[in-house]
Amino acid sequence: MMYIKPSAAIRKNYNQISEMCKETGEPVYLTKNGEGDLVVMDIVAFARRESMLRLRENLVAVEEDRIAGKRGASIDDVASLMQIAVKEVLDGKRR
């Protein structure tokens, strides 16, 4: 679900918006003069998204290397990297 609030709401209802971000794990989009201006989100959700983006970037880089004919990693290496990535994401959820 997408939450959209006017920018004045952050000044008037900071605690309410903060609680909404924490409860839903979703960002709140703030508008100014009817146009998108800022996005506010819980720090735990932000850290989790950043971890997922890093993982996706790494996966894309590996796929690009594979397509270019570069030698890949062993199954054990990949399994180890995946365990680290999953741990990062789960640790982000626990904060």
CSV table of N, CA and C in Angstrom, one decimal, residues 5 27 41 43 52 54 59 66 76 90 94:
chain,number,residue,atom,x,y,z
A,5,LYS,N,1.2,11.7,2.1
A,5,LYS,CA,0.8,12.8,3.0
A,5,LYS,C,1.3,14.1,2.5
A,27,PRO,N,7.3,3.0,3.2
A,27,PRO,CA,7.6,4.4,3.2
A,27,PRO,C,6.3,5.3,3.1
A,41,MET,N,10.9,6.9,5.8
A,41,MET,CA,10.7,5.5,6.1
A,41,MET,C,11.5,5.1,7.4
A,43,ILE,N,14.0,3.3,9.8
A,43,ILE,CA,15.4,3.0,9.6
A,43,ILE,C,15.7,1.5,9.4
A,52,MET,N,19.1,-5.6,0.4
A,52,MET,CA,18.5,-6.2,-0.7
A,52,MET,C,19.1,-5.6,-2.0
A,54,ARG,N,22.0,-4.2,-2.4
A,54,ARG,CA,23.4,-4.6,-2.6
A,54,ARG,C,23.5,-6.0,-3.1
A,59,LEU,N,24.4,-9.8,-7.6
A,59,LEU,CA,23.9,-10.8,-8.5
A,59,LEU,C,23.9,-10.4,-9.9
A,66,ARG,N,29.3,-13.8,-16.0
A,66,ARG,CA,29.0,-15.1,-16.6
A,66,ARG,C,28.7,-15.0,-18.1
A,76,ASP,N,29.8,-24.0,-3.5
A,76,ASP,CA,30.0,-23.7,-2.0
A,76,ASP,C,30.3,-22.2,-1.8
A,90,LEU,N,18.0,-10.7,7.7
A,90,LEU,CA,17.3,-11.1,8.9
A,90,LEU,C,17.8,-10.2,10.1
A,94,ARG,N,15.5,-7.6,12.7
A,94,ARG,CA,15.4,-7.7,14.2
A,94,ARG,C,15.7,-6.4,14.9
